mmCIF file of C-alpha atoms in Angstrom:
data_model
loop_
_atom_site.group_PDB
_atom_site.id
_atom_site.type_symbol
_atom_site.label_atom_id
_atom_site.label_comp_id
_atom_site.label_asym_id
_atom_site.label_seq_id
_atom_site.Cartn_x
_atom_site.Cartn_y
_atom_site.Cartn_z
ATOM 1 C CA GLN H 10 -11.582 7.713 -14.487
ATOM 2 C CA VAL H 11 -8.808 6.230 -12.373
ATOM 3 C CA GLN H 12 -9.082 3.138 -10.197
ATOM 4 C CA LEU H 13 -6.767 1.451 -7.713
ATOM 5 C CA VAL H 14 -7.533 -2.235 -7.279
ATOM 6 C CA GLU H 15 -5.926 -4.114 -4.411
ATOM 7 C CA SER H 16 -5.458 -7.827 -3.911
ATOM 8 C CA GLY H 17 -3.621 -10.224 -1.637
ATOM 9 C CA GLY H 18 -5.093 -9.699 1.809
ATOM 10 C CA GLY H 19 -6.262 -12.525 4.014
ATOM 11 C CA LEU H 20 -5.800 -14.468 7.222
ATOM 12 C CA VAL H 21 -2.340 -15.630 8.279
ATOM 13 C CA GLN H 22 -0.739 -16.911 11.457
ATOM 14 C CA ALA H 23 1.811 -14.849 13.333
ATOM 15 C CA GLY H 24 5.221 -15.199 11.733
ATOM 16 C CA GLY H 25 3.722 -15.768 8.306
ATOM 17 C CA SER H 26 3.882 -13.717 5.122
ATOM 18 C CA LEU H 27 1.504 -12.011 2.723
ATOM 19 C CA ARG H 28 2.005 -10.006 -0.435
ATOM 20 C CA LEU H 29 -0.339 -7.182 -1.349
ATOM 21 C CA SER H 30 -0.675 -5.816 -4.868
ATOM 22 C CA CYS H 31 -2.328 -2.649 -6.128
ATOM 23 C CA ALA H 32 -2.804 -1.842 -9.792
ATOM 24 C CA ALA H 33 -3.758 1.610 -11.045
ATOM 25 C CA SER H 34 -5.799 1.802 -14.227
ATOM 26 C CA GLY H 35 -7.649 4.357 -16.289
ATOM 27 C CA SER H 36 -6.688 7.685 -17.785
ATOM 28 C CA ILE H 37 -3.214 8.049 -16.261
ATOM 29 C CA PHE H 38 -0.558 10.483 -17.462
ATOM 30 C CA SER H 39 1.977 9.793 -14.727
ATOM 31 C CA ILE H 40 2.261 8.470 -11.163
ATOM 32 C CA ASN H 41 4.430 10.032 -8.479
ATOM 33 C CA ASN H 42 4.408 8.460 -5.016
ATOM 34 C CA MET H 43 2.697 5.131 -4.394
ATOM 35 C CA GLY H 44 2.278 3.400 -1.090
ATOM 36 C CA TRP H 45 0.292 1.639 1.564
ATOM 37 C CA TYR H 46 -1.599 2.850 4.608
ATOM 38 C CA ARG H 47 -3.458 0.830 7.207
ATOM 39 C CA GLN H 48 -6.256 1.394 9.660
ATOM 40 C CA ALA H 49 -6.959 -0.830 12.630
ATOM 41 C CA PRO H 50 -10.298 -0.721 14.480
ATOM 42 C CA GLY H 51 -10.530 2.368 16.657
ATOM 43 C CA LYS H 52 -7.291 3.819 15.306
ATOM 44 C CA GLN H 53 -6.351 6.448 12.760
ATOM 45 C CA ARG H 54 -5.112 5.542 9.315
ATOM 46 C CA GLU H 55 -1.317 5.436 9.296
ATOM 47 C CA LEU H 56 1.398 5.249 6.677
ATOM 48 C CA VAL H 57 2.966 1.819 6.346
ATOM 49 C CA ALA H 58 5.341 2.311 3.432
ATOM 50 C CA SER H 59 5.747 4.490 0.362
ATOM 51 C CA ILE H 60 7.911 4.584 -2.737
ATOM 52 C CA THR H 61 8.660 7.485 -5.064
ATOM 53 C CA GLY H 62 8.830 7.397 -8.826
ATOM 54 C CA LEU H 63 12.616 7.145 -8.533
ATOM 55 C CA GLY H 64 12.416 4.219 -6.124
ATOM 56 C CA SER H 65 13.149 5.920 -2.805
ATOM 57 C CA THR H 66 11.300 4.204 0.022
ATOM 58 C CA ASN H 67 9.953 5.208 3.407
ATOM 59 C CA TYR H 68 8.682 2.896 6.149
ATOM 60 C CA ALA H 69 6.889 3.186 9.448
ATOM 61 C CA ASP H 70 9.229 2.258 12.290
ATOM 62 C CA SER H 71 6.920 -0.600 13.273
ATOM 63 C CA VAL H 72 7.437 -2.423 9.968
ATOM 64 C CA LYS H 73 11.077 -1.685 9.159
ATOM 65 C CA GLY H 74 12.994 -4.867 8.461
ATOM 66 C CA ARG H 75 9.796 -6.889 7.977
ATOM 67 C CA PHE H 76 7.926 -5.197 5.122
ATOM 68 C CA THR H 77 9.215 -4.276 1.663
ATOM 69 C CA VAL H 78 7.486 -1.915 -0.755
ATOM 70 C CA SER H 79 8.239 -2.076 -4.468
ATOM 71 C CA ARG H 80 6.670 -0.961 -7.729
ATOM 72 C CA ASP H 81 6.502 -1.892 -11.376
ATOM 73 C CA SER H 82 6.098 1.433 -13.137
ATOM 74 C CA ALA H 83 5.423 -0.217 -16.485
ATOM 75 C CA LYS H 84 2.376 -1.900 -14.930
ATOM 76 C CA ASN H 85 1.376 1.028 -12.664
ATOM 77 C CA THR H 86 1.485 -1.436 -9.798
ATOM 78 C CA VAL H 87 2.783 -1.228 -6.236
ATOM 79 C CA TYR H 88 3.473 -4.192 -3.988
ATOM 80 C CA LEU H 89 3.873 -4.733 -0.271
ATOM 81 C CA GLN H 90 5.723 -7.854 0.835
ATOM 82 C CA MET H 91 4.937 -8.482 4.497
ATOM 83 C CA ASN H 92 7.065 -10.963 6.415
ATOM 84 C CA SER H 93 7.218 -11.933 10.085
ATOM 85 C CA LEU H 94 3.669 -10.713 10.530
ATOM 86 C CA LYS H 95 2.436 -9.894 14.020
ATOM 87 C CA PRO H 96 -1.105 -9.710 15.429
ATOM 88 C CA GLU H 97 -0.663 -5.942 15.717
ATOM 89 C CA ASP H 98 -0.341 -5.779 11.928
ATOM 90 C CA THR H 99 -4.039 -6.675 11.687
ATOM 91 C CA ALA H 100 -5.815 -3.861 9.846
ATOM 92 C CA VAL H 101 -7.437 -2.816 6.610
ATOM 93 C CA TYR H 102 -4.643 -1.936 4.204
ATOM 94 C CA TYR H 103 -5.242 0.830 1.665
ATOM 95 C CA CYS H 104 -3.259 1.514 -1.460
ATOM 96 C CA HIS H 105 -2.490 5.160 -2.243
ATOM 97 C CA ALA H 106 -1.111 6.874 -5.325
ATOM 98 C CA ASP H 107 -0.439 10.426 -6.495
ATOM 99 C CA ILE H 108 -1.708 10.359 -10.059
ATOM 100 C CA SER H 109 -1.714 12.973 -12.778
ATOM 101 C CA ARG H 110 -4.202 12.861 -15.621
ATOM 102 C CA GLY H 111 -2.277 15.715 -17.251
ATOM 103 C CA LEU H 112 -2.976 18.697 -14.954
ATOM 104 C CA GLY H 113 -1.319 18.205 -11.559
ATOM 105 C CA TYR H 114 -1.391 15.325 -9.097
ATOM 106 C CA ILE H 115 -4.414 14.047 -7.175
ATOM 107 C CA ASP H 116 -4.594 11.527 -4.319
ATOM 108 C CA TYR H 117 -6.282 8.259 -5.185
ATOM 109 C CA TRP H 118 -7.138 5.430 -2.799
ATOM 110 C CA GLY H 119 -7.963 1.783 -3.176
ATOM 111 C CA GLN H 120 -11.002 0.193 -1.583
ATOM 112 C CA GLY H 121 -8.966 -1.514 1.129
ATOM 113 C CA THR H 122 -8.039 -5.122 1.783
ATOM 114 C CA GLN H 123 -8.277 -6.858 5.149
ATOM 115 C CA VAL H 124 -5.166 -8.379 6.690
ATOM 116 C CA THR H 125 -5.732 -10.478 9.794
ATOM 117 C CA VAL H 126 -2.846 -11.995 11.749
ATOM 118 C CA SER H 127 -3.775 -14.608 14.322
ATOM 119 C CA SER H 128 -1.637 -15.338 17.364
#
């Protein structure tokens, strides 16, 4: 079994910061891409930021310059540092990882953590 457990969501005022963490555990052989998606009410889930096993990053245009994704491969953990938060960043944030248990990579998702930014 593999689990992704997220933490760090909450309520913050506009202009504030939050840091999300997501730890993968279980029978893991290797992890390729890790990242964060978000889904606001009435909208589709969208990519926020991702990071490869070699450390290359990719960001949604709406968060560039404000959010930073990083990972600690030794701990199978990915982080999302969110600064200068805006009300439009309000959403459920989901952790994602491409994980191999020895025979190819499978998508895994966390349970989601709510981020609410008040104006």
